[in-house]
Short mmCIF file of C-alpha atoms in Angstrom, two decimals:
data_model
loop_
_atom_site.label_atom_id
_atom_site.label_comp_id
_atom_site.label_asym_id
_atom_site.label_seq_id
_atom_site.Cartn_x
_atom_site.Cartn_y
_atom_site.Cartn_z
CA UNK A 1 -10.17 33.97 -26.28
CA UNK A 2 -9.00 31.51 -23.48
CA UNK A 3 -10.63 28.42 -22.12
CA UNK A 4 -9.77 28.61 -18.19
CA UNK A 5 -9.34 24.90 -16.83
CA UNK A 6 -8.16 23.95 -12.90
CA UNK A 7 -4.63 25.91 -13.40
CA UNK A 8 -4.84 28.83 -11.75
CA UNK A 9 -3.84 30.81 -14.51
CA UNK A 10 -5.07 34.57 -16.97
CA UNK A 11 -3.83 35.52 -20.22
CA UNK A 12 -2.08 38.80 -20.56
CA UNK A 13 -5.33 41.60 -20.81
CA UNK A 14 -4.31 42.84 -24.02
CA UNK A 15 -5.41 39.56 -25.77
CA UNK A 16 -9.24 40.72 -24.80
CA UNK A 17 -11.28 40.75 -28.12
CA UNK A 18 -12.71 44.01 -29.57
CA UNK A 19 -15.73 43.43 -26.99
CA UNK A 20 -13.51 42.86 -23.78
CA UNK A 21 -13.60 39.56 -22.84
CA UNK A 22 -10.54 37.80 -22.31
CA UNK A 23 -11.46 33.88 -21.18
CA UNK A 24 -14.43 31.92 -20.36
CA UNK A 25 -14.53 28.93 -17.48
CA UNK A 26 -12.71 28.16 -14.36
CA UNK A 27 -14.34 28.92 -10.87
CA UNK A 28 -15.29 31.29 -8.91
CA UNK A 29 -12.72 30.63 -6.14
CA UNK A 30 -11.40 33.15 -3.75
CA UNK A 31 -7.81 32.52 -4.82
CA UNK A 32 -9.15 33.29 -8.96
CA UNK A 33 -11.26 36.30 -8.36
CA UNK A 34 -8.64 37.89 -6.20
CA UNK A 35 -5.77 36.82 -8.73
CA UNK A 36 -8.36 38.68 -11.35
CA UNK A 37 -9.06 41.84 -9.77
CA UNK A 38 -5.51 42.10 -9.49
CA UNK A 39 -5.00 41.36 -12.90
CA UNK A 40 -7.34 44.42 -14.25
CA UNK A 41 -10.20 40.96 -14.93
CA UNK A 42 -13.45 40.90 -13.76
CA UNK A 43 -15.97 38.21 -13.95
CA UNK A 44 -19.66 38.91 -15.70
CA UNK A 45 -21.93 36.61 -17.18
CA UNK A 46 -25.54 35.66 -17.48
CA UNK A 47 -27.05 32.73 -14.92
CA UNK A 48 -27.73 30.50 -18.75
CA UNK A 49 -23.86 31.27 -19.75
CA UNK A 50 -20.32 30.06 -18.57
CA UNK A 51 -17.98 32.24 -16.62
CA UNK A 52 -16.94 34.96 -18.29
CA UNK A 53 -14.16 37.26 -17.64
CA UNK A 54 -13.66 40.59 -19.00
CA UNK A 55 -10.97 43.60 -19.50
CA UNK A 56 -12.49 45.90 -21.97
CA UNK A 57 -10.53 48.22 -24.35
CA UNK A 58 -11.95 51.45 -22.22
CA UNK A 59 -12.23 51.13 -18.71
CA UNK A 60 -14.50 53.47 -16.52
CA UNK A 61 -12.76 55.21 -13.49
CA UNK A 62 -13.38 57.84 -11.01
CA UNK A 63 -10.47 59.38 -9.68
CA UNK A 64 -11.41 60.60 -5.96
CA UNK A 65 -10.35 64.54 -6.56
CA UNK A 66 -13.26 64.14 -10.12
CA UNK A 67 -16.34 63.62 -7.95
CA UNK A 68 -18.78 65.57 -9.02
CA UNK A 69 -21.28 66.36 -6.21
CA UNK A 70 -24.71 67.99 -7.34
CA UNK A 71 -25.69 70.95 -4.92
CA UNK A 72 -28.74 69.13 -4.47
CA UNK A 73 -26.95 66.24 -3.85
CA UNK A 74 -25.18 68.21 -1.29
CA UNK A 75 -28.40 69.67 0.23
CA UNK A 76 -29.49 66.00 0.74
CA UNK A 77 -26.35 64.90 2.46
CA UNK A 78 -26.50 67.63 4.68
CA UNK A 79 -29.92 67.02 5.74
CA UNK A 80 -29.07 63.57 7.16
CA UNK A 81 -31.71 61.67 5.31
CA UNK A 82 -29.74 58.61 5.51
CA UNK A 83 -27.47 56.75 8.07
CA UNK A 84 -24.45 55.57 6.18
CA UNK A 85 -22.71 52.28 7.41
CA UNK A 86 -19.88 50.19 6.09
CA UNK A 87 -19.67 46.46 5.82
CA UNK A 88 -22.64 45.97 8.34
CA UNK A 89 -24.73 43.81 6.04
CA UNK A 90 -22.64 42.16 3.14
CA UNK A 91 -25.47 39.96 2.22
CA UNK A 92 -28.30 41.97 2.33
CA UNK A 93 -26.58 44.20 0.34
CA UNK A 94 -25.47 41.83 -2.66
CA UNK A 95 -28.99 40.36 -2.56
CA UNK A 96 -30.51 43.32 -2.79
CA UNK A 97 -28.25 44.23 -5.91
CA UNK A 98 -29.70 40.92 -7.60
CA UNK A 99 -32.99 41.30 -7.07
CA UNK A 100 -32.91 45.17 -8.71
CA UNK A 101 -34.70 45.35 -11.72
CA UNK A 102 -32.21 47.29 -14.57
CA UNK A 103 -33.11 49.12 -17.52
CA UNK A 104 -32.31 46.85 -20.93
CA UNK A 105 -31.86 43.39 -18.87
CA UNK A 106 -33.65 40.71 -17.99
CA UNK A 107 -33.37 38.43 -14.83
CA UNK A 108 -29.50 39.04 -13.46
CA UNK A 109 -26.11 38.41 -13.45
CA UNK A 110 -25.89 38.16 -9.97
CA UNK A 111 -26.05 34.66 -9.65
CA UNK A 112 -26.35 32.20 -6.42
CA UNK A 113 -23.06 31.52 -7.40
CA UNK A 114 -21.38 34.78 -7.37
CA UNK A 115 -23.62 35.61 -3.92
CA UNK A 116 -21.85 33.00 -2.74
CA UNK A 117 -18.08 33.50 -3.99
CA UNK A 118 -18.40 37.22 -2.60
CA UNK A 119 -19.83 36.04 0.81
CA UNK A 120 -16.90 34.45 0.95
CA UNK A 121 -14.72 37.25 -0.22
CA UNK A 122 -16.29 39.39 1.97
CA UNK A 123 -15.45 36.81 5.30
CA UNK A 124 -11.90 37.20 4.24
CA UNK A 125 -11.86 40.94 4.00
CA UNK A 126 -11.83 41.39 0.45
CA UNK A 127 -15.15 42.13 -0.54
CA UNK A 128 -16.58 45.29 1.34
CA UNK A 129 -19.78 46.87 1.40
CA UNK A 130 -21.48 50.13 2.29
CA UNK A 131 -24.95 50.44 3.09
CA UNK A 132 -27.38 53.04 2.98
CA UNK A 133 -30.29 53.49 5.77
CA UNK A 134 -33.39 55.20 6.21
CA UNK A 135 -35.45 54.60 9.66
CA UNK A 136 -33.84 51.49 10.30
CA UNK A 137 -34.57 50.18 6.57
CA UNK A 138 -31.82 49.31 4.24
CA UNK A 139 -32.16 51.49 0.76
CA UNK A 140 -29.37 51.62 -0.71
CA UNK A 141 -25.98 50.18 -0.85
CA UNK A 142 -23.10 48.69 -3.11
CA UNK A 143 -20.46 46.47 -2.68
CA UNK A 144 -16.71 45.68 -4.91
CA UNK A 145 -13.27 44.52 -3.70
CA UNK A 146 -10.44 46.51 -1.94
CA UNK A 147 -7.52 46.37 -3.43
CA UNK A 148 -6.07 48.76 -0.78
CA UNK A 149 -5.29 51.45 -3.23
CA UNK A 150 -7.91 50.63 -5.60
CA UNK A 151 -11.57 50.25 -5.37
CA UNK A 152 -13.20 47.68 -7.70
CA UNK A 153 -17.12 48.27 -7.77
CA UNK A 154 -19.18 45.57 -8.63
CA UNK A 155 -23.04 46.87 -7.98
CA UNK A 156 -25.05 49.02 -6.78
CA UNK A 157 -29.15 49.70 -5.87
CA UNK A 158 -31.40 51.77 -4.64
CA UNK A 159 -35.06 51.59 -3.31
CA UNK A 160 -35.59 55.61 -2.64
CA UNK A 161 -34.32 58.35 -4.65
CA UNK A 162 -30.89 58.74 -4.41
CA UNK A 163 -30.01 56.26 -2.11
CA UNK A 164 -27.32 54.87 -4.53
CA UNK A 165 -25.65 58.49 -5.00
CA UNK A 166 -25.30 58.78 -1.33
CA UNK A 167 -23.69 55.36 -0.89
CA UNK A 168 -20.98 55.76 -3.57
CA UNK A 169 -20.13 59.75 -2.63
CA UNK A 170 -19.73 58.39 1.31
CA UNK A 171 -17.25 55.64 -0.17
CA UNK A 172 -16.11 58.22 -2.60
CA UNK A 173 -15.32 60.74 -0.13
CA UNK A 174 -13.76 57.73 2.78
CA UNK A 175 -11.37 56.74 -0.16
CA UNK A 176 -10.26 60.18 -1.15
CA UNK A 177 -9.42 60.30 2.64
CA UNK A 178 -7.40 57.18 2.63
CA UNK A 179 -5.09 58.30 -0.63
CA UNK A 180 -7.04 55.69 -2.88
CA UNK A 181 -5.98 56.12 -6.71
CA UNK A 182 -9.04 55.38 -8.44
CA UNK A 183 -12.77 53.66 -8.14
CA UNK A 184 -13.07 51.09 -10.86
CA UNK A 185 -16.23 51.23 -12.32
CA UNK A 186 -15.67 48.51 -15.31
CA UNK A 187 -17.95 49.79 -17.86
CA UNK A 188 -19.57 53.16 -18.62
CA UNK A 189 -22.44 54.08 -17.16
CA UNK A 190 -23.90 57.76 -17.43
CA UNK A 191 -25.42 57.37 -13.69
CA UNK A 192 -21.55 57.31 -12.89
CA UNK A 193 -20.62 60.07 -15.59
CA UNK A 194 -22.87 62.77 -13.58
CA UNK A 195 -20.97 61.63 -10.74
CA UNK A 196 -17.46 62.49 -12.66
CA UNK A 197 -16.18 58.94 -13.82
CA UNK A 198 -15.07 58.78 -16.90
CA UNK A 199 -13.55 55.89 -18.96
CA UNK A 200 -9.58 55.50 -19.91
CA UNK A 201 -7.27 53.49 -21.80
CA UNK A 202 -7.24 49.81 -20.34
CA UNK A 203 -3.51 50.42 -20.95
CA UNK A 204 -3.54 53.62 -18.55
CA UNK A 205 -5.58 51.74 -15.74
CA UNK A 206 -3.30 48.82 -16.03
CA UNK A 207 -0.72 50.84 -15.43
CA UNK A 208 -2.14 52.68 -12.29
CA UNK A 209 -3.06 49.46 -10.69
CA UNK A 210 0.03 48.04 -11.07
CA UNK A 211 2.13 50.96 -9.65
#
């Protein structure tokens, strides 16, 4: 494991230990996270701990022709429950995401801090969000960072019933369009299996994000 200081500097991914993280420290800085996501790294870490930065052994994917769309899922898409926008309300949308409630954690890992770096991300036309509305009231949503071939999702949430699953098929579906390779998902999660991700060989994904 490697102890970031000012340099602005990652070790190679494949010196991650068995549990994916790679270093701890350094900042938060627009140049860092950016130079991160490029690098197959992402940042995650609890508000009491230091920055940690992770690329785990198996990463979780979704390749745009794999979504998996429910025919009830359908059925609700078609009935235009929800307004779909993208990158009208960055901030409402990560705040929402830390103020979620998850199953298994306590408090969150969205911190002021990271609020703030992807605020500033997001100014720059990194960070990008898509937000989910029902009669004028925001829902739903997620946000990550555009690679420009690769989506990198960092949240998600959801205050009605499949507000979430509508958010991330409309990205899904926009990406597909635009010849994206893949939607990063990090880690697995079986909300994201039933939507046809499915995790790979950090080897593989390095691979397709650096083609």
């Amino acid at each position: 494991m490697y102890f970031l200081l000012k340099e602005l500097f990652f070790p190679d991914v494949s010196e991650a230990d068995k549990h994916g993280i790679l270093a701890v420290g350094g900042d938060l800085s627009p140049e860092r996270l950016m130079l991160a996501y490029r690098s197959g790294i992402f940042p995650w870490f609890d508000s009491d701990e230091p920055i940690l930065w992770w690329s785990p052994k198996e990463r979780m994917v979704l390749f745009p022709d794999e979504l998996k769309v429910s025919k009830s899922m359908r059925s609700i898409l078609l009935k235009e429950l929800f307004k779909v926008t993208f990158n009208k309300d960055f901030h409402a949308v990560i705040s929402s995401c830390s103020q979620i409630s998850r199953n298994g954690q306590e408090g969150t890992w969205i911190t002021n801090e990271m609020i703030e770096a992807y605020v500033k991300l997001h100014e720059l036309g990194y960070a990008k969000s898509v937000e989910v509305w029902q009669d004028d009231e925001l829902v739903g949503g997620l946000y990550g960072i555009d690679l420009g071939s690769v989506f990198c999702g960092e949240s998600m949430f959801s205050k009605v019933s499949n507000a979430s699953k509508v958010a991330f098929i409309t990205l899904v579906e926009n990406l597909k369009i635009r010849q994206y390779k893949l939607v990063d998902c990090q880690v697995y999660n079986d909300h994201l299996e039933s939507l046809g991700a499915r995790e790979i060989e950090r080897e593989e994904f390095m691979e397709i994000l650096n083609v």
